Amino acid sequence: MNLFPGTIAGLLRADALNVSRDPMLMIGIVMSLLPVPLIVIFGPLAETAAHETFGITGVARMLGALAVLMPGAMLGWVTGFMLLEDRDEAVLMALETTPVGRNGFIAYRLVVTIILTLIVSAGIGFFVLPDLPWTTAFLMAIITASHAVLTALFLLAFSANRVEGLALTKLINLALLAPLAALIAPPWRYLAAIVPAFWIGEMAGLSPATLSPLPATLLALATAALFVILLLARLRHRTD
């Protein structure tokens, strides 16, 4: 695997061009940012309406937790779908004969996804959950980045083509609801802890009795690492 600065710059230009030419991928990127203005503008209104109508409080915080996770879901999906396209078009197979290599190319895509997700998710956290310490917002962004990696690898590991990838997207999107499991009384809510994104709800303060941010992040990353190992093992056994 040889990824020199010039090679990385060339790959980044090519990926940016590919994304700009695909309306579906562009929509995915826009969707990762769309919740921010909506929550900033309508969050207080939703909070007031929910409290006056149903006696529910903390709606804006719930929406904020989901918004923090959105970049991981959307950017991870974009990365996974681009890798599926490359596999369908035999690009990944052709890369086996280059210095970059198939695994090097996948690693490059995942690292770029992690960096972008960290930046976007942390920024969203500062806007939609301004009462949280910046360290907590950053730790939540780290968990979101792990969610992006899992999303991309899940699509690549379990989808034979882009059509199957679109079908599996519906299943993957269910993980977006994982932070809301923090609303369930303990110990039952910890059944959802198998999904790393669950800990975002804990750290956002959706429940009065939560684990502190650092242990929650470590547990989320440990779970994500286990899933990454399993997904990579499945990828190694694929013949396509």
PDB file of C-alpha atoms in Angstrom:
ATOM      1  CA  MET A   1       0.000   0.000   0.000  1.00  0.00           C
ATOM      2  CA  ASN A   2       1.673   3.223  -1.181  1.00  0.00           C
ATOM      3  CA  LEU A   3      -0.369   6.376  -0.580  1.00  0.00           C
ATOM      4  CA  PHE A   4       1.931   9.328  -1.184  1.00  0.00           C
ATOM      5  CA  PRO A   5       0.626  12.921  -0.885  1.00  0.00           C
ATOM      6  CA  GLY A   6       0.400  13.249  -4.654  1.00  0.00           C
ATOM      7  CA  THR A   7      -1.554  10.006  -4.909  1.00  0.00           C
ATOM      8  CA  ILE A   8      -3.952  11.055  -2.169  1.00  0.00           C
ATOM      9  CA  ALA A   9      -4.517  14.451  -3.816  1.00  0.00           C
ATOM     10  CA  GLY A  10      -5.315  12.736  -7.108  1.00  0.00           C
ATOM     11  CA  LEU A  11      -7.737  10.338  -5.439  1.00  0.00           C
ATOM     12  CA  LEU A  12      -9.450  13.206  -3.618  1.00  0.00           C
ATOM     13  CA  ARG A  13      -9.932  15.137  -6.860  1.00  0.00           C
ATOM     14  CA  ALA A  14     -11.352  12.070  -8.591  1.00  0.00           C
ATOM     15  CA  ASP A  15     -13.745  11.324  -5.728  1.00  0.00           C
ATOM     16  CA  ALA A  16     -14.927  14.932  -5.540  1.00  0.00           C
ATOM     17  CA  LEU A  17     -15.620  14.859  -9.265  1.00  0.00           C
ATOM     18  CA  ASN A  18     -17.509  11.553  -9.027  1.00  0.00           C
ATOM     19  CA  VAL A  19     -19.671  12.801  -6.164  1.00  0.00           C
ATOM     20  CA  SER A  20     -20.453  16.087  -7.943  1.00  0.00           C
ATOM     21  CA  ARG A  21     -21.680  14.138 -10.981  1.00  0.00           C
ATOM     22  CA  ASP A  22     -24.005  11.856  -9.006  1.00  0.00           C
ATOM     23  CA  PRO A  23     -27.178  13.617  -7.738  1.00  0.00           C
ATOM     24  CA  MET A  24     -27.946  10.780  -5.303  1.00  0.00           C
ATOM     25  CA  LEU A  25     -24.559  11.073  -3.603  1.00  0.00           C
ATOM     26  CA  MET A  26     -24.877  14.851  -3.489  1.00  0.00           C
ATOM     27  CA  ILE A  27     -28.252  14.489  -1.774  1.00  0.00           C
ATOM     28  CA  GLY A  28     -26.614  12.209   0.784  1.00  0.00           C
ATOM     29  CA  ILE A  29     -24.026  14.872   1.606  1.00  0.00           C
ATOM     30  CA  VAL A  30     -26.641  17.634   1.804  1.00  0.00           C
ATOM     31  CA  MET A  31     -28.777  15.469   4.109  1.00  0.00           C
ATOM     32  CA  SER A  32     -25.884  15.219   6.568  1.00  0.00           C
ATOM     33  CA  LEU A  33     -26.046  19.001   7.046  1.00  0.00           C
ATOM     34  CA  LEU A  34     -29.768  19.684   6.599  1.00  0.00           C
ATOM     35  CA  PRO A  35     -30.824  18.976  10.228  1.00  0.00           C
ATOM     36  CA  VAL A  36     -28.719  21.874  11.548  1.00  0.00           C
ATOM     37  CA  PRO A  37     -30.704  24.834  10.159  1.00  0.00           C
ATOM     38  CA  LEU A  38     -33.973  22.980  10.742  1.00  0.00           C
ATOM     39  CA  ILE A  39     -33.195  22.354  14.426  1.00  0.00           C
ATOM     40  CA  VAL A  40     -31.776  25.838  14.992  1.00  0.00           C
ATOM     41  CA  ILE A  41     -34.887  27.418  13.457  1.00  0.00           C
ATOM     42  CA  PHE A  42     -37.641  25.029  14.507  1.00  0.00           C
ATOM     43  CA  GLY A  43     -36.129  23.274  17.549  1.00  0.00           C
ATOM     44  CA  PRO A  44     -37.440  25.802  20.104  1.00  0.00           C
ATOM     45  CA  LEU A  45     -40.867  25.723  18.446  1.00  0.00           C
ATOM     46  CA  ALA A  46     -40.957  21.918  18.589  1.00  0.00           C
ATOM     47  CA  GLU A  47     -39.871  22.005  22.231  1.00  0.00           C
ATOM     48  CA  THR A  48     -42.668  24.414  23.152  1.00  0.00           C
ATOM     49  CA  ALA A  49     -45.307  22.566  21.142  1.00  0.00           C
ATOM     50  CA  ALA A  50     -44.394  19.167  22.629  1.00  0.00           C
ATOM     51  CA  HIS A  51     -44.442  20.548  26.160  1.00  0.00           C
ATOM     52  CA  GLU A  52     -47.760  22.360  25.784  1.00  0.00           C
ATOM     53  CA  THR A  53     -49.514  19.569  23.888  1.00  0.00           C
ATOM     54  CA  PHE A  54     -48.122  16.374  25.376  1.00  0.00           C
ATOM     55  CA  GLY A  55     -46.188  17.509  28.424  1.00  0.00           C
ATOM     56  CA  ILE A  56     -42.967  16.206  26.863  1.00  0.00           C
ATOM     57  CA  THR A  57     -39.689  18.027  27.432  1.00  0.00           C
ATOM     58  CA  GLY A  58     -36.274  17.630  25.844  1.00  0.00           C
ATOM     59  CA  VAL A  59     -37.498  17.274  22.248  1.00  0.00           C
ATOM     60  CA  ALA A  60     -34.850  19.665  20.934  1.00  0.00           C
ATOM     61  CA  ARG A  61     -32.168  17.610  22.713  1.00  0.00           C
ATOM     62  CA  MET A  62     -33.503  14.402  21.134  1.00  0.00           C
ATOM     63  CA  LEU A  63     -33.397  15.997  17.694  1.00  0.00           C
ATOM     64  CA  GLY A  64     -29.917  17.306  18.426  1.00  0.00           C
ATOM     65  CA  ALA A  65     -28.631  13.816  19.252  1.00  0.00           C
ATOM     66  CA  LEU A  66     -30.035  12.497  15.968  1.00  0.00           C
ATOM     67  CA  ALA A  67     -28.523  15.431  14.058  1.00  0.00           C
ATOM     68  CA  VAL A  68     -25.067  14.670  15.488  1.00  0.00           C
ATOM     69  CA  LEU A  69     -25.355  11.099  14.190  1.00  0.00           C
ATOM     70  CA  MET A  70     -26.684  12.080  10.763  1.00  0.00           C
ATOM     71  CA  PRO A  71     -23.253  12.793   9.169  1.00  0.00           C
ATOM     72  CA  GLY A  72     -22.075   9.309  10.139  1.00  0.00           C
ATOM     73  CA  ALA A  73     -25.094   7.721   8.484  1.00  0.00           C
ATOM     74  CA  MET A  74     -25.015   9.867   5.334  1.00  0.00           C
ATOM     75  CA  LEU A  75     -21.263  10.159   4.725  1.00  0.00           C
ATOM     76  CA  GLY A  76     -20.790   6.477   5.566  1.00  0.00           C
ATOM     77  CA  TRP A  77     -23.510   5.633   3.071  1.00  0.00           C
ATOM     78  CA  VAL A  78     -21.866   7.790   0.389  1.00  0.00           C
ATOM     79  CA  THR A  79     -18.531   6.052   0.951  1.00  0.00           C
ATOM     80  CA  GLY A  80     -20.087   2.591   0.959  1.00  0.00           C
ATOM     81  CA  PHE A  81     -22.056   3.275  -2.194  1.00  0.00           C
ATOM     82  CA  MET A  82     -18.992   4.638  -3.991  1.00  0.00           C
ATOM     83  CA  LEU A  83     -17.090   1.469  -3.064  1.00  0.00           C
ATOM     84  CA  LEU A  84     -19.984  -0.639  -4.367  1.00  0.00           C
ATOM     85  CA  GLU A  85     -19.844   1.254  -7.645  1.00  0.00           C
ATOM     86  CA  ASP A  86     -16.108   0.653  -7.868  1.00  0.00           C
ATOM     87  CA  ARG A  87     -16.634  -3.056  -7.240  1.00  0.00           C
ATOM     88  CA  ASP A  88     -19.441  -3.272  -9.822  1.00  0.00           C
ATOM     89  CA  GLU A  89     -17.212  -1.617 -12.397  1.00  0.00           C
ATOM     90  CA  ALA A  90     -14.217  -3.833 -11.479  1.00  0.00           C
ATOM     91  CA  VAL A  91     -12.213  -0.827 -10.288  1.00  0.00           C
ATOM     92  CA  LEU A  92     -11.344  -2.531  -7.004  1.00  0.00           C
ATOM     93  CA  MET A  93     -10.120  -5.581  -8.892  1.00  0.00           C
ATOM     94  CA  ALA A  94      -7.965  -3.426 -11.153  1.00  0.00           C
ATOM     95  CA  LEU A  95      -6.468  -1.677  -8.129  1.00  0.00           C
ATOM     96  CA  GLU A  96      -4.967  -5.001  -7.013  1.00  0.00           C
ATOM     97  CA  THR A  97      -2.300  -4.536  -9.701  1.00  0.00           C
ATOM     98  CA  THR A  98      -1.371  -0.980  -8.623  1.00  0.00           C
ATOM     99  CA  PRO A  99       0.913   0.235  -5.824  1.00  0.00           C
ATOM    100  CA  VAL A 100      -2.144   1.559  -3.962  1.00  0.00           C
ATOM    101  CA  GLY A 101      -3.825  -1.832  -3.861  1.00  0.00           C
ATOM    102  CA  ARG A 102      -7.455  -2.700  -3.129  1.00  0.00           C
ATOM    103  CA  ASN A 103      -7.048  -2.590   0.633  1.00  0.00           C
ATOM    104  CA  GLY A 104      -5.077   0.640   0.470  1.00  0.00           C
ATOM    105  CA  PHE A 105      -7.820   2.278  -1.582  1.00  0.00           C
ATOM    106  CA  ILE A 106     -10.543   1.146   0.838  1.00  0.00           C
ATOM    107  CA  ALA A 107      -8.441   2.367   3.777  1.00  0.00           C
ATOM    108  CA  TYR A 108      -7.986   5.758   2.070  1.00  0.00           C
ATOM    109  CA  ARG A 109     -11.743   6.106   1.573  1.00  0.00           C
ATOM    110  CA  LEU A 110     -12.468   5.182   5.187  1.00  0.00           C
ATOM    111  CA  VAL A 111      -9.866   7.592   6.603  1.00  0.00           C
ATOM    112  CA  VAL A 112     -11.271  10.458   4.505  1.00  0.00           C
ATOM    113  CA  THR A 113     -14.759   9.556   5.712  1.00  0.00           C
ATOM    114  CA  ILE A 114     -13.608   9.554   9.341  1.00  0.00           C
ATOM    115  CA  ILE A 115     -11.986  12.989   9.013  1.00  0.00           C
ATOM    116  CA  LEU A 116     -14.981  14.549   7.250  1.00  0.00           C
ATOM    117  CA  THR A 117     -17.435  13.020   9.706  1.00  0.00           C
ATOM    118  CA  LEU A 118     -15.424  14.241  12.704  1.00  0.00           C
ATOM    119  CA  ILE A 119     -15.386  17.800  11.388  1.00  0.00           C
ATOM    120  CA  VAL A 120     -19.038  17.926  10.357  1.00  0.00           C
ATOM    121  CA  SER A 121     -20.421  16.083  13.390  1.00  0.00           C
ATOM    122  CA  ALA A 122     -18.426  18.123  15.905  1.00  0.00           C
ATOM    123  CA  GLY A 123     -19.600  21.325  14.243  1.00  0.00           C
ATOM    124  CA  ILE A 124     -23.198  20.145  14.351  1.00  0.00           C
ATOM    125  CA  GLY A 125     -22.847  19.258  18.027  1.00  0.00           C
ATOM    126  CA  PHE A 126     -21.700  22.781  18.875  1.00  0.00           C
ATOM    127  CA  PHE A 127     -24.750  24.254  17.110  1.00  0.00           C
ATOM    128  CA  VAL A 128     -27.578  21.915  18.128  1.00  0.00           C
ATOM    129  CA  LEU A 129     -26.375  20.997  21.641  1.00  0.00           C
ATOM    130  CA  PRO A 130     -24.689  24.239  22.744  1.00  0.00           C
ATOM    131  CA  ASP A 131     -25.071  23.494  26.457  1.00  0.00           C
ATOM    132  CA  LEU A 132     -22.770  20.457  26.245  1.00  0.00           C
ATOM    133  CA  PRO A 133     -19.021  20.838  26.924  1.00  0.00           C
ATOM    134  CA  TRP A 134     -16.959  20.962  23.729  1.00  0.00           C
ATOM    135  CA  THR A 135     -15.125  17.822  24.833  1.00  0.00           C
ATOM    136  CA  THR A 136     -18.413  15.907  24.945  1.00  0.00           C
ATOM    137  CA  ALA A 137     -19.370  17.177  21.489  1.00  0.00           C
ATOM    138  CA  PHE A 138     -16.013  16.009  20.151  1.00  0.00           C
ATOM    139  CA  LEU A 139     -16.338  12.576  21.766  1.00  0.00           C
ATOM    140  CA  MET A 140     -19.797  12.252  20.243  1.00  0.00           C
ATOM    141  CA  ALA A 141     -18.258  13.093  16.867  1.00  0.00           C
ATOM    142  CA  ILE A 142     -15.736  10.277  17.339  1.00  0.00           C
ATOM    143  CA  ILE A 143     -18.584   7.824  17.895  1.00  0.00           C
ATOM    144  CA  THR A 144     -20.340   9.226  14.831  1.00  0.00           C
ATOM    145  CA  ALA A 145     -17.172   8.658  12.781  1.00  0.00           C
ATOM    146  CA  SER A 146     -17.127   5.016  13.887  1.00  0.00           C
ATOM    147  CA  HIS A 147     -20.762   4.776  12.785  1.00  0.00           C
ATOM    148  CA  ALA A 148     -19.733   6.068   9.348  1.00  0.00           C
ATOM    149  CA  VAL A 149     -17.057   3.375   9.030  1.00  0.00           C
ATOM    150  CA  LEU A 150     -19.509   0.651  10.057  1.00  0.00           C
ATOM    151  CA  THR A 151     -22.091   1.906   7.567  1.00  0.00           C
ATOM    152  CA  ALA A 152     -19.613   1.870   4.682  1.00  0.00           C
ATOM    153  CA  LEU A 153     -18.173  -1.549   5.552  1.00  0.00           C
ATOM    154  CA  PHE A 154     -21.624  -3.056   6.140  1.00  0.00           C
ATOM    155  CA  LEU A 155     -22.739  -2.042   2.652  1.00  0.00           C
ATOM    156  CA  LEU A 156     -19.557  -3.391   1.087  1.00  0.00           C
ATOM    157  CA  ALA A 157     -19.630  -6.639   3.069  1.00  0.00           C
ATOM    158  CA  PHE A 158     -23.295  -7.555   2.608  1.00  0.00           C
ATOM    159  CA  SER A 159     -24.279  -6.009  -0.739  1.00  0.00           C
ATOM    160  CA  ALA A 160     -23.522  -7.789  -3.986  1.00  0.00           C
ATOM    161  CA  ASN A 161     -24.300  -4.672  -6.045  1.00  0.00           C
ATOM    162  CA  ARG A 162     -25.720  -1.160  -5.870  1.00  0.00           C
ATOM    163  CA  VAL A 163     -29.323  -2.360  -5.988  1.00  0.00           C
ATOM    164  CA  GLU A 164     -28.805  -4.517  -2.909  1.00  0.00           C
ATOM    165  CA  GLY A 165     -26.957  -1.608  -1.329  1.00  0.00           C
ATOM    166  CA  LEU A 166     -30.025   0.596  -1.679  1.00  0.00           C
ATOM    167  CA  ALA A 167     -32.197  -2.104  -0.121  1.00  0.00           C
ATOM    168  CA  LEU A 168     -29.821  -2.539   2.820  1.00  0.00           C
ATOM    169  CA  THR A 169     -29.771   1.220   3.362  1.00  0.00           C
ATOM    170  CA  LYS A 170     -33.261   0.965   4.866  1.00  0.00           C
ATOM    171  CA  LEU A 171     -31.956  -1.514   7.448  1.00  0.00           C
ATOM    172  CA  ILE A 172     -28.883   0.571   8.221  1.00  0.00           C
ATOM    173  CA  ASN A 173     -30.998   3.678   8.755  1.00  0.00           C
ATOM    174  CA  LEU A 174     -32.694   1.990  11.710  1.00  0.00           C
ATOM    175  CA  ALA A 175     -29.449   2.566  13.619  1.00  0.00           C
ATOM    176  CA  LEU A 176     -30.225   6.299  13.458  1.00  0.00           C
ATOM    177  CA  LEU A 177     -32.835   5.679  16.149  1.00  0.00           C
ATOM    178  CA  ALA A 178     -30.324   4.055  18.526  1.00  0.00           C
ATOM    179  CA  PRO A 179     -29.638   7.263  20.532  1.00  0.00           C
ATOM    180  CA  LEU A 180     -33.334   7.438  21.462  1.00  0.00           C
ATOM    181  CA  ALA A 181     -32.979   4.151  23.368  1.00  0.00           C
ATOM    182  CA  ALA A 182     -31.418   6.275  26.115  1.00  0.00           C
ATOM    183  CA  LEU A 183     -34.985   7.345  26.943  1.00  0.00           C
ATOM    184  CA  ILE A 184     -35.782   3.799  28.123  1.00  0.00           C
ATOM    185  CA  ALA A 185     -35.353   3.083  31.826  1.00  0.00           C
ATOM    186  CA  PRO A 186     -32.243   1.124  32.860  1.00  0.00           C
ATOM    187  CA  PRO A 187     -31.196  -1.615  32.635  1.00  0.00           C
ATOM    188  CA  TRP A 188     -33.335  -2.328  29.549  1.00  0.00           C
ATOM    189  CA  ARG A 189     -31.945   0.526  27.515  1.00  0.00           C
ATOM    190  CA  TYR A 190     -28.491  -1.054  27.614  1.00  0.00           C
ATOM    191  CA  LEU A 191     -29.744  -3.811  25.326  1.00  0.00           C
ATOM    192  CA  ALA A 192     -29.288  -1.214  22.582  1.00  0.00           C
ATOM    193  CA  ALA A 193     -25.653  -0.662  23.603  1.00  0.00           C
ATOM    194  CA  ILE A 194     -24.620  -3.226  21.012  1.00  0.00           C
ATOM    195  CA  VAL A 195     -25.085  -0.347  18.534  1.00  0.00           C
ATOM    196  CA  PRO A 196     -22.249   2.171  19.122  1.00  0.00           C
ATOM    197  CA  ALA A 197     -24.544   5.072  18.206  1.00  0.00           C
ATOM    198  CA  PHE A 198     -26.611   4.325  21.320  1.00  0.00           C
ATOM    199  CA  TRP A 199     -24.029   6.110  23.468  1.00  0.00           C
ATOM    200  CA  ILE A 200     -24.652   9.394  21.657  1.00  0.00           C
ATOM    201  CA  GLY A 201     -28.071   9.536  23.301  1.00  0.00           C
ATOM    202  CA  GLU A 202     -26.497   8.812  26.671  1.00  0.00           C
ATOM    203  CA  MET A 203     -23.917  11.565  26.229  1.00  0.00           C
ATOM    204  CA  ALA A 204     -26.503  14.056  24.958  1.00  0.00           C
ATOM    205  CA  GLY A 205     -28.303  13.786  28.275  1.00  0.00           C
ATOM    206  CA  LEU A 206     -31.525  12.171  27.093  1.00  0.00           C
ATOM    207  CA  SER A 207     -31.652  10.293  30.381  1.00  0.00           C
ATOM    208  CA  PRO A 208     -31.032  11.676  33.885  1.00  0.00           C
ATOM    209  CA  ALA A 209     -28.782   8.742  34.862  1.00  0.00           C
ATOM    210  CA  THR A 210     -26.070   8.367  32.235  1.00  0.00           C
ATOM    211  CA  LEU A 211     -22.519   7.116  31.982  1.00  0.00           C
ATOM    212  CA  SER A 212     -19.843   9.811  31.812  1.00  0.00           C
ATOM    213  CA  PRO A 213     -18.662  10.728  28.277  1.00  0.00           C
ATOM    214  CA  LEU A 214     -15.192   9.131  28.262  1.00  0.00           C
ATOM    215  CA  PRO A 215     -16.242   5.624  29.416  1.00  0.00           C
ATOM    216  CA  ALA A 216     -19.230   5.818  27.061  1.00  0.00           C
ATOM    217  CA  THR A 217     -16.911   6.645  24.152  1.00  0.00           C
ATOM    218  CA  LEU A 218     -14.527   3.823  25.012  1.00  0.00           C
ATOM    219  CA  LEU A 219     -17.397   1.321  25.153  1.00  0.00           C
ATOM    220  CA  ALA A 220     -18.749   2.589  21.829  1.00  0.00           C
ATOM    221  CA  LEU A 221     -15.344   2.322  20.142  1.00  0.00           C
ATOM    222  CA  ALA A 222     -14.736  -1.147  21.573  1.00  0.00           C
ATOM    223  CA  THR A 223     -18.049  -2.333  20.149  1.00  0.00           C
ATOM    224  CA  ALA A 224     -17.339  -0.621  16.824  1.00  0.00           C
ATOM    225  CA  ALA A 225     -13.883  -2.253  16.645  1.00  0.00           C
ATOM    226  CA  LEU A 226     -15.446  -5.674  17.146  1.00  0.00           C
ATOM    227  CA  PHE A 227     -17.908  -5.059  14.325  1.00  0.00           C
ATOM    228  CA  VAL A 228     -15.121  -3.768  12.056  1.00  0.00           C
ATOM    229  CA  ILE A 229     -13.159  -6.980  12.618  1.00  0.00           C
ATOM    230  CA  LEU A 230     -16.211  -9.088  11.759  1.00  0.00           C
ATOM    231  CA  LEU A 231     -17.024  -7.031   8.659  1.00  0.00           C
ATOM    232  CA  LEU A 232     -13.430  -7.161   7.400  1.00  0.00           C
ATOM    233  CA  ALA A 233     -13.422 -10.930   7.913  1.00  0.00           C
ATOM    234  CA  ARG A 234     -16.551 -11.197   5.771  1.00  0.00           C
ATOM    235  CA  LEU A 235     -14.996  -8.963   3.120  1.00  0.00           C
ATOM    236  CA  ARG A 236     -11.940 -11.231   2.911  1.00  0.00           C
ATOM    237  CA  HIS A 237     -14.197 -14.204   2.136  1.00  0.00           C
ATOM    238  CA  ARG A 238     -16.128 -12.455  -0.634  1.00  0.00           C
ATOM    239  CA  THR A 239     -15.243 -13.546  -4.136  1.00  0.00           C
ATOM    240  CA  ASP A 240     -16.406 -10.365  -5.851  1.00  0.00           C
TER     241      ASP A 240
END
